[in-house]
mmCIF file of C-alpha atoms in Angstrom:
data_model
loop_
_atom_site.group_PDB
_atom_site.id
_atom_site.type_symbol
_atom_site.label_atom_id
_atom_site.label_comp_id
_atom_site.label_asym_id
_atom_site.label_seq_id
_atom_site.Cartn_x
_atom_site.Cartn_y
_atom_site.Cartn_z
ATOM 1 C CA UNK A 1 20.611 28.463 1.287
ATOM 2 C CA UNK A 2 17.077 27.223 0.785
ATOM 3 C CA UNK A 3 16.137 24.149 2.798
ATOM 4 C CA UNK A 4 16.201 20.921 0.788
ATOM 5 C CA UNK A 5 12.949 19.950 -0.882
ATOM 6 C CA UNK A 6 11.283 16.915 0.623
ATOM 7 C CA UNK A 7 10.979 14.183 -2.004
ATOM 8 C CA UNK A 8 7.781 12.489 -3.057
ATOM 9 C CA UNK A 9 7.511 9.019 -1.540
ATOM 10 C CA UNK A 10 5.916 6.279 -3.661
ATOM 11 C CA UNK A 11 5.106 2.877 -2.183
ATOM 12 C CA UNK A 12 4.092 0.418 -4.909
ATOM 13 C CA UNK A 13 2.341 -2.778 -3.828
ATOM 14 C CA UNK A 14 2.073 -5.393 -6.557
ATOM 15 C CA UNK A 15 -0.398 -7.850 -5.086
ATOM 16 C CA UNK A 16 0.699 -11.512 -5.511
ATOM 17 C CA UNK A 17 3.863 -10.682 -7.481
ATOM 18 C CA UNK A 18 7.032 -12.400 -6.311
ATOM 19 C CA UNK A 19 10.045 -10.104 -6.216
ATOM 20 C CA UNK A 20 12.154 -12.500 -8.300
ATOM 21 C CA UNK A 21 9.623 -12.222 -11.139
ATOM 22 C CA UNK A 22 10.477 -8.536 -11.597
ATOM 23 C CA UNK A 23 13.270 -6.940 -13.605
ATOM 24 C CA UNK A 24 14.487 -5.416 -10.334
ATOM 25 C CA UNK A 25 15.073 -8.686 -8.539
ATOM 26 C CA UNK A 26 16.569 -11.099 -11.016
ATOM 27 C CA UNK A 27 14.125 -11.872 -13.829
ATOM 28 C CA UNK A 28 16.209 -11.799 -17.030
ATOM 29 C CA UNK A 29 13.257 -10.704 -19.186
ATOM 30 C CA UNK A 30 12.151 -7.080 -18.944
ATOM 31 C CA UNK A 31 8.982 -7.812 -16.985
ATOM 32 C CA UNK A 32 8.738 -4.508 -15.112
ATOM 33 C CA UNK A 33 10.570 -1.821 -17.131
ATOM 34 C CA UNK A 34 8.573 1.103 -15.729
ATOM 35 C CA UNK A 35 9.133 -0.030 -12.163
ATOM 36 C CA UNK A 36 12.844 -0.419 -12.903
ATOM 37 C CA UNK A 37 12.949 3.130 -14.310
ATOM 38 C CA UNK A 38 11.172 4.490 -11.229
ATOM 39 C CA UNK A 39 13.554 2.636 -8.916
ATOM 40 C CA UNK A 40 16.574 3.967 -10.838
ATOM 41 C CA UNK A 41 15.482 7.529 -9.990
ATOM 42 C CA UNK A 42 14.823 6.839 -6.316
ATOM 43 C CA UNK A 43 15.718 4.684 -3.369
ATOM 44 C CA UNK A 44 14.977 0.979 -3.553
ATOM 45 C CA UNK A 45 14.737 -1.569 -0.748
ATOM 46 C CA UNK A 46 15.741 -5.082 -1.790
ATOM 47 C CA UNK A 47 15.321 -6.961 1.479
ATOM 48 C CA UNK A 48 11.708 -6.124 2.330
ATOM 49 C CA UNK A 49 9.768 -9.082 3.722
ATOM 50 C CA UNK A 50 6.012 -8.920 4.379
ATOM 51 C CA UNK A 51 4.761 -9.333 7.931
ATOM 52 C CA UNK A 52 1.750 -11.323 6.744
ATOM 53 C CA UNK A 53 0.953 -13.990 4.189
ATOM 54 C CA UNK A 54 -1.803 -12.032 2.473
ATOM 55 C CA UNK A 55 -2.970 -8.506 1.667
ATOM 56 C CA UNK A 56 -4.907 -7.422 4.761
ATOM 57 C CA UNK A 57 -2.391 -8.099 7.551
ATOM 58 C CA UNK A 58 0.516 -7.074 5.320
ATOM 59 C CA UNK A 59 -1.037 -3.660 4.653
ATOM 60 C CA UNK A 60 -1.833 -3.291 8.340
ATOM 61 C CA UNK A 61 1.872 -3.806 9.059
ATOM 62 C CA UNK A 62 2.977 -1.494 6.231
ATOM 63 C CA UNK A 63 0.725 1.234 7.552
ATOM 64 C CA UNK A 64 1.460 0.872 11.286
ATOM 65 C CA UNK A 65 4.920 -0.701 11.545
ATOM 66 C CA UNK A 66 3.435 -3.374 13.828
ATOM 67 C CA UNK A 67 2.937 -7.126 13.609
ATOM 68 C CA UNK A 68 -0.538 -8.391 12.627
ATOM 69 C CA UNK A 69 -1.266 -9.621 16.166
ATOM 70 C CA UNK A 70 -0.517 -6.094 17.396
ATOM 71 C CA UNK A 71 -2.466 -4.027 14.835
ATOM 72 C CA UNK A 72 -5.515 -6.337 14.620
ATOM 73 C CA UNK A 73 -5.861 -6.547 10.824
ATOM 74 C CA UNK A 74 -6.065 -10.330 10.396
ATOM 75 C CA UNK A 75 -8.659 -13.120 10.252
ATOM 76 C CA UNK A 76 -11.005 -12.935 13.214
ATOM 77 C CA UNK A 77 -14.460 -13.845 14.464
ATOM 78 C CA UNK A 78 -14.670 -10.764 16.708
ATOM 79 C CA UNK A 79 -17.887 -8.750 16.871
ATOM 80 C CA UNK A 80 -16.258 -5.762 15.146
ATOM 81 C CA UNK A 81 -14.995 -7.875 12.224
ATOM 82 C CA UNK A 82 -15.332 -6.549 8.704
ATOM 83 C CA UNK A 83 -17.030 -8.942 6.290
ATOM 84 C CA UNK A 84 -15.336 -9.278 2.915
ATOM 85 C CA UNK A 85 -17.052 -11.613 0.492
ATOM 86 C CA UNK A 86 -18.576 -14.927 1.634
ATOM 87 C CA UNK A 87 -17.532 -15.903 5.143
ATOM 88 C CA UNK A 88 -14.248 -13.998 5.256
ATOM 89 C CA UNK A 89 -14.055 -11.889 8.408
ATOM 90 C CA UNK A 90 -11.135 -9.570 9.038
ATOM 91 C CA UNK A 91 -10.270 -7.346 11.953
ATOM 92 C CA UNK A 92 -9.912 -3.574 11.617
ATOM 93 C CA UNK A 93 -6.725 -1.680 12.344
ATOM 94 C CA UNK A 94 -6.340 -0.792 16.002
ATOM 95 C CA UNK A 95 -7.550 2.841 16.112
ATOM 96 C CA UNK A 96 -4.960 3.739 18.761
ATOM 97 C CA UNK A 97 -2.057 3.122 16.368
ATOM 98 C CA UNK A 98 -0.671 5.971 14.301
ATOM 99 C CA UNK A 99 -0.587 5.134 10.576
ATOM 100 C CA UNK A 100 2.027 5.859 7.931
ATOM 101 C CA UNK A 101 -0.322 8.361 6.275
ATOM 102 C CA UNK A 102 -0.895 10.158 9.577
ATOM 103 C CA UNK A 103 2.853 10.405 10.187
ATOM 104 C CA UNK A 104 3.470 11.788 6.692
ATOM 105 C CA UNK A 105 0.585 14.254 7.088
ATOM 106 C CA UNK A 106 2.153 15.487 10.330
ATOM 107 C CA UNK A 107 5.356 16.107 8.344
ATOM 108 C CA UNK A 108 3.510 18.256 5.790
ATOM 109 C CA UNK A 109 2.959 15.650 3.091
ATOM 110 C CA UNK A 110 -0.240 15.167 1.134
ATOM 111 C CA UNK A 111 -1.046 11.461 1.447
ATOM 112 C CA UNK A 112 -2.847 9.574 -1.300
ATOM 113 C CA UNK A 113 -3.951 5.938 -1.521
ATOM 114 C CA UNK A 114 -4.846 4.565 -4.948
ATOM 115 C CA UNK A 115 -5.995 0.959 -4.953
ATOM 116 C CA UNK A 116 -7.166 -1.433 -7.645
ATOM 117 C CA UNK A 117 -7.462 -4.058 -4.880
ATOM 118 C CA UNK A 118 -11.098 -4.278 -3.736
ATOM 119 C CA UNK A 119 -10.267 -4.804 -0.046
ATOM 120 C CA UNK A 120 -7.815 -1.899 0.269
ATOM 121 C CA UNK A 121 -9.148 1.600 -0.243
ATOM 122 C CA UNK A 122 -12.156 3.759 0.615
ATOM 123 C CA UNK A 123 -14.386 2.203 3.267
ATOM 124 C CA UNK A 124 -11.895 -0.496 4.254
ATOM 125 C CA UNK A 125 -10.369 1.239 7.260
ATOM 126 C CA UNK A 126 -6.924 0.999 5.661
ATOM 127 C CA UNK A 127 -7.455 4.486 4.240
ATOM 128 C CA UNK A 128 -7.260 6.019 7.725
ATOM 129 C CA UNK A 129 -5.042 9.085 7.694
ATOM 130 C CA UNK A 130 -4.873 9.457 3.915
ATOM 131 C CA UNK A 131 -5.990 12.824 2.565
ATOM 132 C CA UNK A 132 -7.297 11.077 -0.543
ATOM 133 C CA UNK A 133 -8.238 7.411 -0.998
ATOM 134 C CA UNK A 134 -9.529 6.237 -4.362
ATOM 135 C CA UNK A 135 -10.647 2.823 -5.578
ATOM 136 C CA UNK A 136 -9.420 2.387 -9.126
ATOM 137 C CA UNK A 137 -11.149 0.308 -11.819
ATOM 138 C CA UNK A 138 -7.892 -1.381 -12.821
ATOM 139 C CA UNK A 139 -4.119 -0.985 -12.852
ATOM 140 C CA UNK A 140 -4.121 1.132 -16.037
ATOM 141 C CA UNK A 141 -6.457 3.676 -14.454
ATOM 142 C CA UNK A 142 -4.334 3.623 -11.297
ATOM 143 C CA UNK A 143 -1.109 4.314 -13.196
ATOM 144 C CA UNK A 144 -2.730 7.186 -15.102
ATOM 145 C CA UNK A 145 -4.073 8.705 -11.866
ATOM 146 C CA UNK A 146 -0.696 8.250 -10.144
ATOM 147 C CA UNK A 147 0.928 10.273 -12.918
ATOM 148 C CA UNK A 148 -1.563 13.076 -12.311
ATOM 149 C CA UNK A 149 -0.974 12.993 -8.552
ATOM 150 C CA UNK A 150 2.802 13.064 -8.888
ATOM 151 C CA UNK A 151 2.666 15.968 -11.361
ATOM 152 C CA UNK A 152 1.203 18.182 -8.617
ATOM 153 C CA UNK A 153 2.908 20.052 -5.844
ATOM 154 C CA UNK A 154 5.332 18.082 -3.683
ATOM 155 C CA UNK A 155 5.648 16.582 -1.231
ATOM 156 C CA UNK A 156 3.355 13.588 -1.715
ATOM 157 C CA UNK A 157 3.130 10.157 -0.115
ATOM 158 C CA UNK A 158 1.550 7.931 -2.756
ATOM 159 C CA UNK A 159 0.607 4.354 -1.934
ATOM 160 C CA UNK A 160 -0.354 2.508 -5.125
ATOM 161 C CA UNK A 161 -1.844 -0.982 -4.830
ATOM 162 C CA UNK A 162 -1.720 -2.790 -8.194
ATOM 163 C CA UNK A 163 -3.932 -5.845 -8.559
ATOM 164 C CA UNK A 164 -3.893 -7.195 -12.128
ATOM 165 C CA UNK A 165 -1.366 -9.948 -11.386
ATOM 166 C CA UNK A 166 -3.889 -11.362 -8.890
ATOM 167 C CA UNK A 167 -6.469 -12.119 -11.605
ATOM 168 C CA UNK A 168 -7.959 -14.480 -12.585
ATOM 169 C CA UNK A 169 -7.099 -16.447 -9.453
#
């Protein structure tokens, strides 16, 4: 018998969206029908809790499996800090830590990061290990590009960072 095909893996980050505001986690209105349809065809994790209180350290933890104080992606005044907007200084990921994308690449996956979030994506350091990292103009462009990526040859690790719920705040 042929070996089983490895499935595509899609990690959707909806920046600033509470789980209970989605159709998946209790909202009675159909707020996220496409996400619900995607989850119905795959595996869904209902008890995920972020390791950080905001985007940068949370992504560092998603990508390394470590706490923010271990991976270094958090507020800092260190000399190697990345400057994001005004006076915001954030630490880079510890280069000695293996990332999710690197692990998937080792397993034969093509790894792709699509981000509408301006601090996650090409040039941020969070793209380390991804074969492709693209900054998207908005969520609509991201969803269209994700469809193109997933229509290609498997297996793919796709990390999609949606950002429209963040605006205008």
